[in-house]
Amino acid sequence: MIRLTIDGRRVESRNGEYLLTLARRAGIEIPTLCHHEAVEPAGACRLCMVEITRPQWNGWSKLVTACLYPAEEGLIVKTSTERVLRTRREVLELLLARSPRAEAVRRLAAQYGILEPKYAVDQEGDNCILCDICTRVCATHVTGAISRVNRGVAKKVATPFDEASDVCVGCMACARSCPTDAIAFSQDGATRAIWGKTFEVVPCTVCGAPTVTREQARWMAQRKGVAEEDFYVCDVCKVAKTGLSCRKVMW
Amino acid sequence: MGAFGIDDILARHVGQEQSLIEILHDIQLRFRHLPQETLAEVAGHCGVPLSRVYSVATFYTAFSFTKKGDTVCRICMGTACHVKGAQLIREEAEKVLGIGAGRTTSDGKYSLEVVNCVGACAMAPVVIVNEAYHGKFKPVELKKLLGRGE
Amino acid sequence: MKQTLATLPVLRAKLKEERSKLRCIMVCCGTGCRARGGMQVADAIRDELSAAGLAGSVPVELTRTGCHGWCEQGPIVTFEPEGVFYTQVKPEKAKEIVASFQSGEPVSKLLFRDTKTKRSIVTYHEIPFYSKQTRWAMRNVGRISPTEIGQYIARDGYKALEKVLSGMTPEDVISEVEKAGLRGRGGGGFDAGRKWRSCRKAKGDVKYLICNGDEGDPGAFMDRSIMEADPHGVLEGMIIAAYAIGAREGFIYVRQEYPLAVEHLGMAIASARENGLLGENILGTGFSFDIRIARGGGAFVCGESSALMRSIEGKPGEPRAKYVHATDRGLFDRPTVLNNVETFINVPLILDRGAAWFAALGTDGSKGTKAFSVVGKVNHNGLIEVPMGMSLKELIFDVAGGIPKGRTFKAVQTGGPSGGCLPEALLDLPVDFDSLTEAGSMMGSGGLIVMDDRNCMVDVARYFIHFLVEESCGKCVPCRDGLKQLLEILARITKGQGREDDLDKIDSLCFVLTEGSLCALGKSAANPVLSTVRHFREEYEQHIKDHFCRAGVCRDLCRYEITDACTGCTLCAKACPVECIAGDRKQVHVIDQSKCTRCGSCFDVCNFGAVEVRSAR
Ligand SMILES: Cc1cc2nc3c(=O)[nH]c(=O)nc-3n(C[C@H](O)[C@H](O)[C@H](O)COP(=O)(O)O)c2cc1C
Ligand code: SF4
Ligand code: SF4
Ligand code: FES
Ligand code: FES
Ligand code: FES
């Protein structure tokens, strides 16, 4: 058993979980934007910074990202020192200048007392803060249709050559997991469009409500070794029939 | 099999993600760019999604999707060259060729690129035309070097 | 033929004996000298030698060497063992050179002329640029053909490996390196022996060794010179390290901008394999280790260890948090040691001559010698290897010959984009890892860019931030967006649009970069700015408040005027690229301000100090 303290509270971890997990379990709030339960941590947004030290460090301490730092015996973790808060505020300033319209960013910034960005605002800035959740979700759980492209300031999320991707199945996992609603999509009855590609959403064979796209059903059927048709029953009807949720299949 | 003339390149490298960058280097060397069509074949060979190949190809400056000109003029903008006036050479080159850095003239003859140090800093500032290095370079020498003198 | 522990010493003795009777003409064919016709010079000398029929009693050899580190004097030709040193040789001079080789009479026009004493110097032993150096890491640089393994072996090459495999345990090797106090030459100055020990201790039977030949610091080229000129030295260091940590596979990551280094390393690997020094069953001892070359893709961040490993894995070079050490989980998630080129080339020396010998060089905290790339506004641009702890002043003024054209020293930039600018007041600082870090800069890989009063410190800060904006991997917020904001502010200041609160904003941005960034690229990115603000604050203020760039670099903030000191020599009028200087011979000249592009050519050519930089207003 690993024992450590977070904000003075004693916490325990059996297998070296990340500090973020432990803090949340202890009810200590640490803001995050690039953390997502379904994927490996990336350490991209730098909001979850905490200060760590040890008695034998003689007063020396350092900042680390809670989402990536594993629990260690005897560690002293502080989540809201002046150093942590200043760093967090400065990161939020940068995010606000980048994506001034992103709701999640504005809300967090406001929480930290920032209403007007102090840096030059990118008027063309879209809502994408490059947290990389969407690309990690798609690569880990779906087909890897999108990726981070370019380097540095030119970095963005896109399909290869910004063209409709051959392998995107239109599952919307990316758009749903985006913290800032930065991924454009549209759904109009039985038609769905995302990443420049249009999909047909098959109606539920029982009640007629939209289920999944044909491509997604085909992809899942292939992966699970079951019939494509199994996926053309909506959640509600499936629960009614079997007591199982079809969502589970995917995640 | 492949219709893009990269079979021999792929054959030289084991089909795994690790080979990706070396394969792209070889393709870039042969075609002076990465032809878009070849990437899917590379992805198949290495067993990764196309998006991964695209991600790598756009991350590294060694790779480009547009064909480089017959003559590639590279201007070193490394620190040693910078403090010795590389910026003036760059401006002169942009003027002489009528294109910005990173571009190729519309007739496909010249490409202009900037690089960060080629390790010839003791002869700064440095200009490289195709494979030939030119040290202690003066902006006025550029027209002659590129054969674009009036 | 594959050598063994028994045959290698015999081969070495034979090669030594043969080579001790040789007289050599050595022509530098490194990247720099090639650029200025080194290969043609070598060919011309070869033809001349055969025409002269120099088959007499003493065997003669023509050797094409790698870069000496003094490319500005190239192409360089030397005679060994005499040490005669010819500079800026043209192929037409081949006949005279061969004649001088025969007669012993130097060709005076090709000799190096000391700028201070105006004296011609015959051998490199007497040229201060060389005589004040202590070349250990660069012991073979310019002295052997990098493509002939025999020449390396004859200069005690692979002797340390032989010693290691003749009875030292991996533990012995690590202790020796630890005792020597070898610190990594790639930037951080981390203790090499300690790193090896953690990797040796790490669990797992597959371990990797990597040599970092990415040399991303623009302005530094010691690793290029070493890889081009002495590739076997790097290989030998790596083989010993692999033995120490228990690796069977290694990589050399070389930047693709160094084609000659890639070529020479490739040839060296092949001939080391042929000679039983690399591959299966090295020297018949049962120890196996092989090396592959991985070419970089033109990304500065790939010099950073975790990004470099991702790049070898075939991924984009994005760094990872280092909460788990690479010595536990590095390349392909296996225990890995990464060291710099210069770190490795020191290893055979330590094993051959002993830790105590090595530790006697340098200072308490920084042992051994260090190669510096001293470039910019100095008389002698080149590679200078000296014991750690020499003062900046000695390096710049005594060895590198001081500032040219009678201008005044302003600053020296050390440590590349992660380092800082140090002013004149700090010139007595000894160059070692800790002193430079304390002064707010860094040793880095050893780049020293010297600047004079014609360099603007705000512009230099802007230059580095611009460099970093283009080279940031873009993964984390502080580095990607913070650098972008920083560049925006610095660019504004250099255009005369600086604002009162800009220095405060710069301060905040430097804070978030240093505290918040994911990898050392971002964490150290503030150094070029912080150090210039700290040491040259009034220059920033002058830009912001007075709209004046005294160095005459920021074009919107200056103009050039010709004063009465003008003698009418017409030099400036001839130098002006836009022909906007008018004036008759012997008359004071005048600049047409409407056409002037403020390139400063007139200022630089005037011998009478008659051109002045004034505020644009
Ligand atoms: C942005 C960045 C760039 C770097 N570039 C290089 C490089 O080009 N060459 C190098 O040897 N080390 C470079 N380093 C340092 C390496 O990460 C690493 O510390 C070093 O190669 C380890 O070898 P050493 O201990 O022998 O110095 C760089 C570090 C950073 C953060
Ligand atoms: S909609 Fe397309 S891009 Fe988005 S997660 Fe699904 S497959 Fe990937
Ligand atoms: S689109 Fe959304 S999920 Fe994807 S990187 Fe941008 S902000 Fe993150
Ligand atoms: S949540 Fe930890 S860095 Fe984003
Ligand atoms: S800075 Fe230009 S060659 Fe190094
Ligand atoms: S290449 Fe000859 S001295 Fe550098």
mmCIF file of C-alpha atoms in Angstrom, chain B residues 4-147:
data_model
loop_
_atom_site.group_PDB
_atom_site.id
_atom_site.type_symbol
_atom_site.label_atom_id
_atom_site.label_comp_id
_atom_site.label_asym_id
_atom_site.label_seq_id
_atom_site.Cartn_x
_atom_site.Cartn_y
_atom_site.Cartn_z
ATOM 1 C CA PHE B 4 3.342 4.027 -57.435
ATOM 2 C CA GLY B 5 6.836 2.681 -57.830
ATOM 3 C CA ILE B 6 7.676 2.300 -54.174
ATOM 4 C CA ASP B 7 7.624 -1.495 -53.973
ATOM 5 C CA ASP B 8 11.387 -1.705 -53.777
ATOM 6 C CA ILE B 9 11.476 0.912 -51.016
ATOM 7 C CA LEU B 10 8.893 -0.959 -48.970
ATOM 8 C CA ALA B 11 10.722 -4.228 -49.554
ATOM 9 C CA ARG B 12 13.832 -2.745 -47.972
ATOM 10 C CA HIS B 13 12.077 -2.014 -44.675
ATOM 11 C CA VAL B 14 10.370 -4.347 -42.236
ATOM 12 C CA GLY B 15 6.638 -3.831 -42.153
ATOM 13 C CA GLN B 16 6.294 -2.145 -38.786
ATOM 14 C CA GLU B 17 5.643 1.316 -37.408
ATOM 15 C CA GLN B 18 9.311 1.743 -36.607
ATOM 16 C CA SER B 19 10.180 1.849 -40.318
ATOM 17 C CA LEU B 20 7.752 4.654 -41.102
ATOM 18 C CA ILE B 21 10.155 7.593 -41.040
ATOM 19 C CA GLU B 22 12.922 5.793 -42.924
ATOM 20 C CA ILE B 23 10.428 4.802 -45.641
ATOM 21 C CA LEU B 24 9.158 8.376 -45.953
ATOM 22 C CA HIS B 25 12.776 9.604 -46.231
ATOM 23 C CA ASP B 26 13.368 7.203 -49.130
ATOM 24 C CA ILE B 27 10.176 8.231 -50.914
ATOM 25 C CA GLN B 28 10.936 11.920 -50.450
ATOM 26 C CA LEU B 29 14.412 11.352 -51.867
ATOM 27 C CA ARG B 30 13.099 9.577 -54.955
ATOM 28 C CA PHE B 31 10.218 11.897 -55.880
ATOM 29 C CA ARG B 32 11.439 15.118 -54.242
ATOM 30 C CA HIS B 33 8.120 15.053 -52.394
ATOM 31 C CA LEU B 34 5.677 12.563 -50.907
ATOM 32 C CA PRO B 35 3.109 11.775 -53.588
ATOM 33 C CA GLN B 36 -0.250 11.686 -51.810
ATOM 34 C CA GLU B 37 -1.182 8.303 -53.289
ATOM 35 C CA THR B 38 1.832 6.558 -51.783
ATOM 36 C CA LEU B 39 0.879 7.196 -48.182
ATOM 37 C CA ALA B 40 -1.937 4.653 -48.035
ATOM 38 C CA GLU B 41 0.418 1.983 -49.295
ATOM 39 C CA VAL B 42 2.980 2.963 -46.659
ATOM 40 C CA ALA B 43 0.276 2.804 -43.989
ATOM 41 C CA GLY B 44 -0.690 -0.687 -45.126
ATOM 42 C CA HIS B 45 2.907 -1.831 -45.117
ATOM 43 C CA CYS B 46 3.598 -0.501 -41.631
ATOM 44 C CA GLY B 47 0.275 -1.632 -40.226
ATOM 45 C CA VAL B 48 -0.845 1.791 -38.996
ATOM 46 C CA PRO B 49 -3.843 3.974 -39.920
ATOM 47 C CA LEU B 50 -3.323 6.441 -42.746
ATOM 48 C CA SER B 51 -3.911 9.247 -40.253
ATOM 49 C CA ARG B 52 -0.760 8.195 -38.397
ATOM 50 C CA VAL B 53 1.345 8.395 -41.561
ATOM 51 C CA TYR B 54 -0.146 11.796 -42.296
ATOM 52 C CA SER B 55 0.590 12.922 -38.765
ATOM 53 C CA VAL B 56 4.260 11.930 -39.101
ATOM 54 C CA ALA B 57 4.585 13.349 -42.609
ATOM 55 C CA THR B 58 3.317 16.743 -41.482
ATOM 56 C CA PHE B 59 5.322 16.841 -38.254
ATOM 57 C CA TYR B 60 8.782 16.605 -39.782
ATOM 58 C CA THR B 61 10.019 19.385 -42.024
ATOM 59 C CA ALA B 62 12.051 16.925 -44.085
ATOM 60 C CA PHE B 63 8.843 15.864 -45.816
ATOM 61 C CA SER B 64 6.688 17.824 -48.212
ATOM 62 C CA PHE B 65 3.647 17.101 -50.332
ATOM 63 C CA THR B 66 4.506 19.543 -53.073
ATOM 64 C CA LYS B 67 7.310 18.770 -55.422
ATOM 65 C CA LYS B 68 10.526 20.674 -54.866
ATOM 66 C CA GLY B 69 11.981 22.686 -57.739
ATOM 67 C CA ASP B 70 14.878 21.535 -59.941
ATOM 68 C CA THR B 71 17.124 23.888 -58.029
ATOM 69 C CA VAL B 72 16.631 24.033 -54.286
ATOM 70 C CA CYS B 73 18.126 27.104 -52.651
ATOM 71 C CA ARG B 74 18.423 26.789 -48.893
ATOM 72 C CA ILE B 75 19.327 29.726 -46.710
ATOM 73 C CA CYS B 76 20.723 29.027 -43.294
ATOM 74 C CA MET B 77 18.917 30.994 -40.601
ATOM 75 C CA GLY B 78 20.843 29.423 -37.718
ATOM 76 C CA THR B 79 22.120 31.704 -34.964
ATOM 77 C CA ALA B 80 25.634 32.090 -36.350
ATOM 78 C CA CYS B 81 24.200 32.986 -39.743
ATOM 79 C CA HIS B 82 21.542 35.224 -38.201
ATOM 80 C CA VAL B 83 24.036 37.420 -36.372
ATOM 81 C CA LYS B 84 25.931 37.763 -39.620
ATOM 82 C CA GLY B 85 22.972 39.022 -41.603
ATOM 83 C CA ALA B 86 21.184 35.924 -42.942
ATOM 84 C CA GLN B 87 17.933 37.885 -42.903
ATOM 85 C CA LEU B 88 19.239 40.179 -45.645
ATOM 86 C CA ILE B 89 20.125 37.173 -47.790
ATOM 87 C CA ARG B 90 16.706 35.721 -47.280
ATOM 88 C CA GLU B 91 15.034 38.949 -48.340
ATOM 89 C CA GLU B 92 17.245 39.192 -51.395
ATOM 90 C CA ALA B 93 16.414 35.580 -52.335
ATOM 91 C CA GLU B 94 12.710 36.238 -51.965
ATOM 92 C CA LYS B 95 13.100 39.257 -54.210
ATOM 93 C CA VAL B 96 15.213 37.517 -56.829
ATOM 94 C CA LEU B 97 13.010 34.437 -57.052
ATOM 95 C CA GLY B 98 9.748 36.275 -56.433
ATOM 96 C CA ILE B 99 8.595 33.657 -53.922
ATOM 97 C CA GLY B 100 8.494 33.354 -50.163
ATOM 98 C CA ALA B 101 10.501 30.819 -48.224
ATOM 99 C CA GLY B 102 8.997 27.364 -48.388
ATOM 100 C CA ARG B 103 7.661 27.938 -51.909
ATOM 101 C CA THR B 104 8.488 26.756 -55.400
ATOM 102 C CA THR B 105 8.378 29.008 -58.465
ATOM 103 C CA SER B 106 5.399 28.376 -60.722
ATOM 104 C CA ASP B 107 7.648 27.062 -63.485
ATOM 105 C CA GLY B 108 8.913 24.415 -61.066
ATOM 106 C CA LYS B 109 12.503 25.549 -61.489
ATOM 107 C CA TYR B 110 13.372 26.922 -58.038
ATOM 108 C CA SER B 111 12.445 26.171 -54.477
ATOM 109 C CA LEU B 112 13.409 28.504 -51.672
ATOM 110 C CA GLU B 113 13.842 27.098 -48.201
ATOM 111 C CA VAL B 114 15.219 28.241 -44.907
ATOM 112 C CA VAL B 115 17.073 25.858 -42.599
ATOM 113 C CA ASN B 116 18.264 26.152 -39.028
ATOM 114 C CA CYS B 117 21.981 25.501 -39.199
ATOM 115 C CA VAL B 118 23.723 23.060 -41.458
ATOM 116 C CA GLY B 119 26.803 22.836 -39.257
ATOM 117 C CA ALA B 120 28.966 25.075 -41.393
ATOM 118 C CA CYS B 121 28.676 27.928 -38.904
ATOM 119 C CA ALA B 122 32.363 28.839 -39.106
ATOM 120 C CA MET B 123 31.702 30.113 -42.636
ATOM 121 C CA ALA B 124 28.486 31.922 -41.793
ATOM 122 C CA PRO B 125 26.367 33.146 -43.446
ATOM 123 C CA VAL B 126 25.737 30.044 -45.523
ATOM 124 C CA VAL B 127 23.626 29.384 -48.621
ATOM 125 C CA ILE B 128 23.203 25.910 -50.088
ATOM 126 C CA VAL B 129 22.174 25.408 -53.675
ATOM 127 C CA ASN B 130 21.190 21.788 -54.226
ATOM 128 C CA GLU B 131 24.125 20.012 -52.579
ATOM 129 C CA ALA B 132 26.711 22.797 -52.886
ATOM 130 C CA TYR B 133 27.511 24.916 -49.831
ATOM 131 C CA HIS B 134 28.498 28.564 -50.186
ATOM 132 C CA GLY B 135 30.005 30.283 -47.174
ATOM 133 C CA LYS B 136 30.648 33.911 -46.137
ATOM 134 C CA PHE B 137 27.855 34.758 -48.482
ATOM 135 C CA LYS B 138 26.879 38.272 -49.525
ATOM 136 C CA PRO B 139 23.354 39.103 -50.658
ATOM 137 C CA VAL B 140 24.642 40.624 -53.902
ATOM 138 C CA GLU B 141 26.105 37.275 -54.962
ATOM 139 C CA LEU B 142 22.725 35.628 -55.070
ATOM 140 C CA LYS B 143 21.603 36.637 -58.555
ATOM 141 C CA LYS B 144 24.707 35.198 -60.115
ATOM 142 C CA LEU B 145 24.583 32.044 -58.028
ATOM 143 C CA LEU B 146 21.040 31.294 -59.074
ATOM 144 C CA GLY B 147 21.690 32.170 -62.683
#
